[in-house]
Amino acid sequence: MRVIGLDSGSTTTKGVLFEDGNLTSKKLVLTLGDPKKAAEKVFTELGRQENTYVVSTGYGRRLLAADKVVTEITCHAKGATFLNKNIQYIIDIGGQDSKVIRVDHLNKVADFKMNDKCAAGTGRFVEVLMQTLDEDLMRIDEFISKAKPIKINSMCTVFAESEVISLIGEGAKKEDIALGVLHSIASRISNQLRQINPTEGSIFFSGGLSHIKTLTELISMNIKMPVYYDQEFSQYAGAIGAARIGLQNSE
Amino acid sequence: MRIKTELPEIFEEFDEARRQGFIQVKQLKEKGVPVIGVYCTFMPEELIIAANAVQISLCSTSDETIATAEEDLPRNLCPLIKSSYGFAKTDKCPFFYFSDLVVGETTCDGKKKMYEYMEEFKPLYLMQLPNMKNSKAAFDLWKDEIVRFKEKLEAFLDVTITEKQIREAIHIKNLEREARKNFYGLGKINPTIIKGSEIFKVMYGVNYTFEKDSLIKKLNDTTKLILEQDSESIKPQFEGTPRILITGSPMGGVTEKVIRAVEENGGTIVGFENCTVAKAVERLVDEEKEDVYEALAEKYIDIGCACMSNNVSRFALLEKMIEEYEVDGILDMVLQSCHPYSVESLKVKRFCQEEKKVAYLYLETDYSTTDIEQINTRVAAFIEMLEE
């Protein structure tokens, strides 16, 4: 039995293949504005065959030929609890949106909250500001290792961009601004999490920004809960969840 | 003429009545019937009926006129207020055009300040609605306002409104309320026999039948027809789908996208607590009360709008509807920059999740169509959560 879970995100497209109940391969490609093409690439790489059961999720989920379509909320809950059975909350910061999810003792979604409909609090916020600073998002931990954060007041991505440009104009250090950007998004996502009444337990951090170690630490400090991040699979949580749903459905 | 008997056709008829509403208003005007335009359910329609005038709801649910409104009003203001003002200013709303007098109330801050500009180009009367319910001072103010409004109508239309006329109007409005309640109350039936979008279409469309007797008859006939249909053939499409109650800001026009999102993603809308459907209809006016103005004041001050503090009536109605409609989840649709409803949403959430143990979704939207995918994701996830 072959099942593919495909997470069609705005920035990256992720896919995982389960064979006979085991995760056997994974693939991540850049979406580059063409979710169909990106999905085809992932399917080819994972070896989609005629009898492969496919579940799609993510913002491009409906554009693809899939056996089942499930939202990223349900998939993230299924995927994150598969990767770590002991978590009660999930934070996902994606390119286009951010979400917080509370799961119950049966690993089902009990409550969730998504960001408002603008780019504030999403991966795009950090991406745009790092571009303004002309720094590589992938190496941000290194870049800010000795920085002192400067407060970024604007929540809006566009306003924050002009705020950052003014700060550069005033001669502020770029790494201090970058750390300020991380503080801003950490506080925003922590507030979002507080809206679903976190009591105790631990948090699973997924999505493209979860590789930023500093951000994981900042969120953990804000919320006062351990934040779990899977170096290898965090970004695949949605795809894994989709595949797990596929496994249940195709049985 | 062929008599329409199929339900979808009948629902279409209500839609058609809404589209043709302006022709009817035009005919009324030609007959010399005065027309009073209103924006809100706090308006005591009984007085307008007693004055032999007709009350109509003015346009406020399209983004078409928002750009014009933004020439005068702030951009980050509630779309309903901007749309209302834009329609008025551009004269694109035939109902506004035909209104002899427009009546507003001091509900939310945005609206009451907007009226200050609207009165620059239209005869406008503003009723001072108190923002609290359980105080004698507030009640007395509202009762006096109702009397003052009666006097305004008398002066403006050059008529005398007698107590007898008011009593008759109260009676007919109560009959209308009963007919409305019986119709939207079909949503209580479990398993479902009528879609939320159909309830909405009828409740919205029926506002454009201006003759009260035919409005009541139309509603009662439709209710009867639905109860008589072969429910066995309808049930399967709703079986096991989560039962959702809509609450929040007023709905209609563009924001019906939220209704579509629920139904397209496998949910069933069983009721609408909002002011478009149940909020202002549930409570009748006491016909036995000696003082008609007091009877009217009691009813209208009890409307659970978020402009009231504390808005206890909304929670009482929500509680009743959650139980009677066997609700699984509440969808709180709030218009962007609608501060009363957005601030009150936390209370609604706590009430649903902690007291009533039903799921809650907050959904903020505006009059654009650009957020349909975002709405779909949130609504679909909510329904998946309820189905699990």
mmCIF file of N, CA and C in Angstrom, chain B residues 122-218:
data_model
loop_
_atom_site.group_PDB
_atom_site.id
_atom_site.type_symbol
_atom_site.label_atom_id
_atom_site.label_comp_id
_atom_site.label_asym_id
_atom_site.label_seq_id
_atom_site.Cartn_x
_atom_site.Cartn_y
_atom_site.Cartn_z
ATOM 1 N N LYS B 122 -29.563 64.441 2.864
ATOM 2 C CA LYS B 122 -30.829 63.701 2.913
ATOM 3 C C LYS B 122 -31.569 64.055 4.197
ATOM 4 N N PRO B 123 -32.907 64.223 4.128
ATOM 5 C CA PRO B 123 -33.639 64.423 5.385
ATOM 6 C C PRO B 123 -33.398 63.220 6.298
ATOM 7 N N LEU B 124 -32.821 63.440 7.456
ATOM 8 C CA LEU B 124 -32.443 62.341 8.328
ATOM 9 C C LEU B 124 -32.890 62.615 9.760
ATOM 10 N N TYR B 125 -33.441 61.598 10.384
ATOM 11 C CA TYR B 125 -33.833 61.723 11.785
ATOM 12 C C TYR B 125 -33.056 60.695 12.577
ATOM 13 N N LEU B 126 -32.486 61.114 13.686
ATOM 14 C CA LEU B 126 -31.656 60.207 14.469
ATOM 15 C C LEU B 126 -32.304 59.919 15.821
ATOM 16 N N MET B 127 -32.524 58.636 16.098
ATOM 17 C CA MET B 127 -33.065 58.262 17.410
ATOM 18 C C MET B 127 -31.900 57.993 18.357
ATOM 19 N N GLN B 128 -32.027 58.518 19.572
ATOM 20 C CA GLN B 128 -30.965 58.334 20.566
ATOM 21 C C GLN B 128 -31.179 57.029 21.308
ATOM 22 N N LEU B 129 -30.482 56.010 20.866
ATOM 23 C CA LEU B 129 -30.604 54.706 21.514
ATOM 24 C C LEU B 129 -29.640 54.637 22.690
ATOM 25 N N PRO B 130 -30.135 54.352 23.896
ATOM 26 C CA PRO B 130 -29.191 54.219 25.017
ATOM 27 C C PRO B 130 -28.353 52.953 24.828
ATOM 28 N N ASN B 131 -27.157 52.922 25.389
ATOM 29 C CA ASN B 131 -26.297 51.759 25.204
ATOM 30 C C ASN B 131 -26.357 50.780 26.361
ATOM 31 N N MET B 132 -27.355 50.914 27.194
ATOM 32 C CA MET B 132 -27.536 49.876 28.209
ATOM 33 C C MET B 132 -29.009 49.544 28.341
ATOM 34 N N LYS B 133 -29.261 48.378 28.911
ATOM 35 C CA LYS B 133 -30.620 47.884 28.914
ATOM 36 C C LYS B 133 -31.264 47.937 30.295
ATOM 37 N N ASN B 134 -30.533 47.460 31.288
ATOM 38 C CA ASN B 134 -31.141 47.273 32.598
ATOM 39 C C ASN B 134 -31.007 48.491 33.511
ATOM 40 N N SER B 135 -31.503 49.621 33.058
ATOM 41 C CA SER B 135 -31.518 50.780 33.964
ATOM 42 C C SER B 135 -32.761 51.595 33.646
ATOM 43 N N LYS B 136 -33.344 52.177 34.695
ATOM 44 C CA LYS B 136 -34.576 52.924 34.501
ATOM 45 C C LYS B 136 -34.330 54.146 33.625
ATOM 46 N N ALA B 137 -33.188 54.795 33.860
ATOM 47 C CA ALA B 137 -32.875 56.000 33.089
ATOM 48 C C ALA B 137 -32.794 55.680 31.601
ATOM 49 N N ALA B 138 -32.120 54.568 31.285
ATOM 50 C CA ALA B 138 -31.964 54.179 29.883
ATOM 51 C C ALA B 138 -33.329 53.850 29.281
ATOM 52 N N PHE B 139 -34.129 53.127 30.052
ATOM 53 C CA PHE B 139 -35.446 52.743 29.554
ATOM 54 C C PHE B 139 -36.320 53.965 29.296
ATOM 55 N N ASP B 140 -36.309 54.882 30.255
ATOM 56 C CA ASP B 140 -37.122 56.098 30.105
ATOM 57 C C ASP B 140 -36.699 56.905 28.893
ATOM 58 N N LEU B 141 -35.380 56.981 28.689
ATOM 59 C CA LEU B 141 -34.862 57.712 27.534
ATOM 60 C C LEU B 141 -35.394 57.077 26.240
ATOM 61 N N TRP B 142 -35.314 55.763 26.183
ATOM 62 C CA TRP B 142 -35.720 55.072 24.958
ATOM 63 C C TRP B 142 -37.224 55.208 24.708
ATOM 64 N N LYS B 143 -37.973 55.111 25.797
ATOM 65 C CA LYS B 143 -39.421 55.274 25.658
ATOM 66 C C LYS B 143 -39.741 56.691 25.143
ATOM 67 N N ASP B 144 -39.083 57.679 25.724
ATOM 68 C CA ASP B 144 -39.291 59.064 25.277
ATOM 69 C C ASP B 144 -38.894 59.237 23.816
ATOM 70 N N GLU B 145 -37.817 58.569 23.431
ATOM 71 C CA GLU B 145 -37.356 58.651 22.042
ATOM 72 C C GLU B 145 -38.406 58.088 21.086
ATOM 73 N N ILE B 146 -39.059 57.022 21.532
ATOM 74 C CA ILE B 146 -40.098 56.418 20.689
ATOM 75 C C ILE B 146 -41.277 57.386 20.549
ATOM 76 N N VAL B 147 -41.627 58.035 21.655
ATOM 77 C CA VAL B 147 -42.700 59.036 21.590
ATOM 78 C C VAL B 147 -42.281 60.197 20.680
ATOM 79 N N ARG B 148 -41.038 60.642 20.850
ATOM 80 C CA ARG B 148 -40.550 61.760 20.012
ATOM 81 C C ARG B 148 -40.554 61.381 18.533
ATOM 82 N N PHE B 149 -40.207 60.124 18.262
ATOM 83 C CA PHE B 149 -40.196 59.675 16.868
ATOM 84 C C PHE B 149 -41.622 59.682 16.300
ATOM 85 N N LYS B 150 -42.568 59.284 17.131
ATOM 86 C CA LYS B 150 -43.969 59.326 16.702
ATOM 87 C C LYS B 150 -44.354 60.762 16.335
ATOM 88 N N GLU B 151 -43.931 61.680 17.195
ATOM 89 C CA GLU B 151 -44.260 63.090 16.948
ATOM 90 C C GLU B 151 -43.580 63.608 15.678
ATOM 91 N N LYS B 152 -42.358 63.138 15.480
ATOM 92 C CA LYS B 152 -41.613 63.531 14.274
ATOM 93 C C LYS B 152 -42.361 63.058 13.023
ATOM 94 N N LEU B 153 -42.802 61.773 13.069
ATOM 95 C CA LEU B 153 -43.540 61.223 11.927
ATOM 96 C C LEU B 153 -44.823 62.020 11.671
ATOM 97 N N GLU B 154 -45.512 62.355 12.761
ATOM 98 C CA GLU B 154 -46.759 63.111 12.616
ATOM 99 C C GLU B 154 -46.510 64.461 11.935
ATOM 100 N N ALA B 155 -45.457 65.117 12.372
ATOM 101 C CA ALA B 155 -45.152 66.437 11.826
ATOM 102 C C ALA B 155 -44.671 66.317 10.384
ATOM 103 N N PHE B 156 -43.771 65.359 10.170
ATOM 104 C CA PHE B 156 -43.145 65.213 8.853
ATOM 105 C C PHE B 156 -44.156 64.782 7.788
ATOM 106 N N LEU B 157 -45.052 63.855 8.175
ATOM 107 C CA LEU B 157 -46.010 63.318 7.191
ATOM 108 C C LEU B 157 -47.369 64.020 7.253
ATOM 109 N N ASP B 158 -47.487 64.929 8.214
ATOM 110 C CA ASP B 158 -48.733 65.655 8.411
ATOM 111 C C ASP B 158 -49.909 64.694 8.628
ATOM 112 N N VAL B 159 -49.719 63.811 9.598
ATOM 113 C CA VAL B 159 -50.772 62.853 9.956
ATOM 114 C C VAL B 159 -50.931 62.844 11.478
ATOM 115 N N THR B 160 -51.989 62.182 11.958
ATOM 116 C CA THR B 160 -52.127 61.950 13.390
ATOM 117 C C THR B 160 -52.043 60.447 13.605
ATOM 118 N N ILE B 161 -51.187 60.030 14.515
ATOM 119 C CA ILE B 161 -51.061 58.604 14.803
ATOM 120 C C ILE B 161 -51.828 58.325 16.100
ATOM 121 N N THR B 162 -52.878 57.511 15.997
ATOM 122 C CA THR B 162 -53.678 57.245 17.195
ATOM 123 C C THR B 162 -53.158 55.996 17.899
ATOM 124 N N GLU B 163 -53.552 55.871 19.173
ATOM 125 C CA GLU B 163 -53.143 54.702 19.949
ATOM 126 C C GLU B 163 -53.726 53.435 19.331
ATOM 127 N N LYS B 164 -54.929 53.567 18.813
ATOM 128 C CA LYS B 164 -55.582 52.420 18.195
ATOM 129 C C LYS B 164 -54.759 51.919 16.988
ATOM 130 N N GLN B 165 -54.297 52.872 16.194
ATOM 131 C CA GLN B 165 -53.476 52.495 15.032
ATOM 132 C C GLN B 165 -52.194 51.781 15.472
ATOM 133 N N ILE B 166 -51.612 52.293 16.563
ATOM 134 C CA ILE B 166 -50.374 51.670 17.057
ATOM 135 C C ILE B 166 -50.662 50.248 17.522
ATOM 136 N N ARG B 167 -51.775 50.079 18.237
ATOM 137 C CA ARG B 167 -52.134 48.732 18.710
ATOM 138 C C ARG B 167 -52.330 47.760 17.551
ATOM 139 N N GLU B 168 -52.985 48.254 16.506
ATOM 140 C CA GLU B 168 -53.184 47.389 15.324
ATOM 141 C C GLU B 168 -51.851 47.035 14.679
ATOM 142 N N ALA B 169 -50.983 48.037 14.620
ATOM 143 C CA ALA B 169 -49.666 47.803 14.022
ATOM 144 C C ALA B 169 -48.867 46.798 14.850
ATOM 145 N N ILE B 170 -48.968 46.917 16.170
ATOM 146 C CA ILE B 170 -48.275 45.967 17.053
ATOM 147 C C ILE B 170 -48.774 44.556 16.775
ATOM 148 N N HIS B 171 -50.077 44.446 16.618
ATOM 149 C CA HIS B 171 -50.656 43.121 16.374
ATOM 150 C C HIS B 171 -50.140 42.534 15.062
ATOM 151 N N ILE B 172 -50.147 43.334 14.022
ATOM 152 C CA ILE B 172 -49.721 42.780 12.726
ATOM 153 C C ILE B 172 -48.225 42.473 12.725
ATOM 154 N N LYS B 173 -47.448 43.317 13.375
ATOM 155 C CA LYS B 173 -45.997 43.045 13.460
ATOM 156 C C LYS B 173 -45.739 41.758 14.253
ATOM 157 N N ASN B 174 -46.536 41.531 15.282
ATOM 158 C CA ASN B 174 -46.381 40.280 16.037
ATOM 159 C C ASN B 174 -46.711 39.071 15.173
ATOM 160 N N LEU B 175 -47.746 39.220 14.352
ATOM 161 C CA LEU B 175 -48.081 38.121 13.437
ATOM 162 C C LEU B 175 -46.920 37.868 12.469
ATOM 163 N N GLU B 176 -46.342 38.965 12.010
ATOM 164 C CA GLU B 176 -45.188 38.837 11.104
ATOM 165 C C GLU B 176 -44.037 38.123 11.822
ATOM 166 N N ARG B 177 -43.795 38.516 13.062
ATOM 167 C CA ARG B 177 -42.704 37.885 13.821
ATOM 168 C C ARG B 177 -42.958 36.391 14.005
ATOM 169 N N GLU B 178 -44.207 36.058 14.314
ATOM 170 C CA GLU B 178 -44.544 34.636 14.485
ATOM 171 C C GLU B 178 -44.286 33.875 13.187
ATOM 172 N N ALA B 179 -44.685 34.480 12.066
ATOM 173 C CA ALA B 179 -44.496 33.817 10.773
ATOM 174 C C ALA B 179 -43.012 33.631 10.475
ATOM 175 N N ARG B 180 -42.224 34.653 10.781
ATOM 176 C CA ARG B 180 -40.774 34.559 10.580
ATOM 177 C C ARG B 180 -40.185 33.465 11.462
ATOM 178 N N LYS B 181 -40.611 33.466 12.737
ATOM 179 C CA LYS B 181 -40.066 32.484 13.685
ATOM 180 C C LYS B 181 -40.407 31.066 13.248
ATOM 181 N N ASN B 182 -41.650 30.879 12.822
ATOM 182 C CA ASN B 182 -42.036 29.541 12.370
ATOM 183 C C ASN B 182 -41.216 29.108 11.171
ATOM 184 N N PHE B 183 -40.901 30.078 10.309
ATOM 185 C CA PHE B 183 -40.122 29.707 9.128
ATOM 186 C C PHE B 183 -38.672 29.393 9.495
ATOM 187 N N TYR B 184 -37.963 30.350 10.103
ATOM 188 C CA TYR B 184 -36.545 30.052 10.352
ATOM 189 C C TYR B 184 -36.377 28.971 11.417
ATOM 190 N N GLY B 185 -37.438 28.793 12.226
ATOM 191 C CA GLY B 185 -37.424 27.732 13.233
ATOM 192 C C GLY B 185 -37.409 26.325 12.630
ATOM 193 N N LEU B 186 -37.647 26.229 11.318
ATOM 194 C CA LEU B 186 -37.551 24.923 10.644
ATOM 195 C C LEU B 186 -36.138 24.358 10.795
ATOM 196 N N GLY B 187 -35.192 25.277 11.027
ATOM 197 C CA GLY B 187 -33.807 24.855 11.228
ATOM 198 C C GLY B 187 -33.620 23.989 12.462
ATOM 199 N N LYS B 188 -34.590 24.025 13.384
ATOM 200 C CA LYS B 188 -34.465 23.221 14.606
ATOM 201 C C LYS B 188 -34.590 21.729 14.311
ATOM 202 N N ILE B 189 -35.322 21.420 13.236
ATOM 203 C CA ILE B 189 -35.605 20.012 12.951
ATOM 204 C C ILE B 189 -34.298 19.262 12.667
ATOM 205 N N ASN B 190 -34.141 18.142 13.379
ATOM 206 C CA ASN B 190 -32.930 17.336 13.273
ATOM 207 C C ASN B 190 -33.345 15.883 13.039
ATOM 208 N N PRO B 191 -32.944 15.247 11.944
ATOM 209 C CA PRO B 191 -32.075 15.731 10.866
ATOM 210 C C PRO B 191 -32.718 16.859 10.051
ATOM 211 N N THR B 192 -31.829 17.670 9.527
ATOM 212 C CA THR B 192 -32.195 18.885 8.809
ATOM 213 C C THR B 192 -33.110 18.628 7.604
ATOM 214 N N ILE B 193 -34.052 19.555 7.381
ATOM 215 C CA ILE B 193 -34.876 19.453 6.175
ATOM 216 C C ILE B 193 -34.762 20.694 5.289
ATOM 217 N N ILE B 194 -34.023 21.695 5.762
ATOM 218 C CA ILE B 194 -33.854 22.902 4.929
ATOM 219 C C ILE B 194 -32.447 23.453 5.134
ATOM 220 N N LYS B 195 -31.854 23.895 4.023
ATOM 221 C CA LYS B 195 -30.493 24.427 4.108
ATOM 222 C C LYS B 195 -30.492 25.839 4.700
ATOM 223 N N GLY B 196 -29.396 26.178 5.361
ATOM 224 C CA GLY B 196 -29.242 27.521 5.921
ATOM 225 C C GLY B 196 -29.310 28.594 4.850
ATOM 226 N N SER B 197 -28.747 28.297 3.688
ATOM 227 C CA SER B 197 -28.751 29.297 2.610
ATOM 228 C C SER B 197 -30.184 29.572 2.152
ATOM 229 N N GLU B 198 -31.034 28.554 2.246
ATOM 230 C CA GLU B 198 -32.432 28.744 1.844
ATOM 231 C C GLU B 198 -33.192 29.554 2.900
ATOM 232 N N ILE B 199 -32.923 29.242 4.164
ATOM 233 C CA ILE B 199 -33.534 30.038 5.243
ATOM 234 C C ILE B 199 -33.167 31.509 5.044
ATOM 235 N N PHE B 200 -31.882 31.707 4.761
ATOM 236 C CA PHE B 200 -31.394 33.073 4.636
ATOM 237 C C PHE B 200 -32.028 33.789 3.447
ATOM 238 N N LYS B 201 -32.071 33.087 2.333
ATOM 239 C CA LYS B 201 -32.631 33.677 1.110
ATOM 240 C C LYS B 201 -34.076 34.146 1.353
ATOM 241 N N VAL B 202 -34.843 33.322 2.046
ATOM 242 C CA VAL B 202 -36.239 33.661 2.312
ATOM 243 C C VAL B 202 -36.327 34.830 3.298
ATOM 244 N N MET B 203 -35.551 34.758 4.379
ATOM 245 C CA MET B 203 -35.642 35.798 5.412
ATOM 246 C C MET B 203 -35.186 37.161 4.884
ATOM 247 N N TYR B 204 -34.229 37.120 3.977
ATOM 248 C CA TYR B 204 -33.692 38.353 3.413
ATOM 249 C C TYR B 204 -34.648 38.879 2.341
ATOM 250 N N GLY B 205 -35.123 37.954 1.504
ATOM 251 C CA GLY B 205 -35.972 38.331 0.379
ATOM 252 C C GLY B 205 -37.331 38.840 0.820
ATOM 253 N N VAL B 206 -37.841 38.290 1.927
ATOM 254 C CA VAL B 206 -39.193 38.627 2.352
ATOM 255 C C VAL B 206 -39.287 40.084 2.831
ATOM 256 N N ASN B 207 -38.140 40.668 3.156
ATOM 257 C CA ASN B 207 -38.126 42.077 3.561
ATOM 258 C C ASN B 207 -38.606 42.988 2.439
ATOM 259 N N TYR B 208 -38.613 42.454 1.223
ATOM 260 C CA TYR B 208 -38.993 43.299 0.093
ATOM 261 C C TYR B 208 -40.433 43.066 -0.358
ATOM 262 N N THR B 209 -41.194 42.373 0.483
ATOM 263 C CA THR B 209 -42.645 42.331 0.289
ATOM 264 C C THR B 209 -43.190 43.340 1.289
ATOM 265 N N PHE B 210 -43.701 44.445 0.772
ATOM 266 C CA PHE B 210 -43.998 45.554 1.675
ATOM 267 C C PHE B 210 -45.391 45.490 2.291
ATOM 268 N N GLU B 211 -46.257 44.704 1.670
ATOM 269 C CA GLU B 211 -47.613 44.599 2.180
ATOM 270 C C GLU B 211 -47.610 43.494 3.225
ATOM 271 N N LYS B 212 -47.917 43.831 4.474
ATOM 272 C CA LYS B 212 -47.717 42.904 5.579
ATOM 273 C C LYS B 212 -48.546 41.627 5.471
ATOM 274 N N ASP B 213 -49.807 41.752 5.032
ATOM 275 C CA ASP B 213 -50.633 40.544 4.943
ATOM 276 C C ASP B 213 -50.052 39.539 3.960
ATOM 277 N N SER B 214 -49.580 40.036 2.809
ATOM 278 C CA SER B 214 -49.041 39.077 1.835
ATOM 279 C C SER B 214 -47.673 38.555 2.284
ATOM 280 N N LEU B 215 -46.924 39.384 3.016
ATOM 281 C CA LEU B 215 -45.643 38.903 3.576
ATOM 282 C C LEU B 215 -45.900 37.722 4.519
ATOM 283 N N ILE B 216 -46.865 37.894 5.405
ATOM 284 C CA ILE B 216 -47.176 36.845 6.388
ATOM 285 C C ILE B 216 -47.684 35.587 5.686
ATOM 286 N N LYS B 217 -48.535 35.784 4.691
ATOM 287 C CA LYS B 217 -49.087 34.642 3.965
ATOM 288 C C LYS B 217 -47.975 33.886 3.226
ATOM 289 N N LYS B 218 -47.123 34.641 2.547
ATOM 290 C CA LYS B 218 -46.009 34.032 1.807
ATOM 291 C C LYS B 218 -45.166 33.162 2.735
#
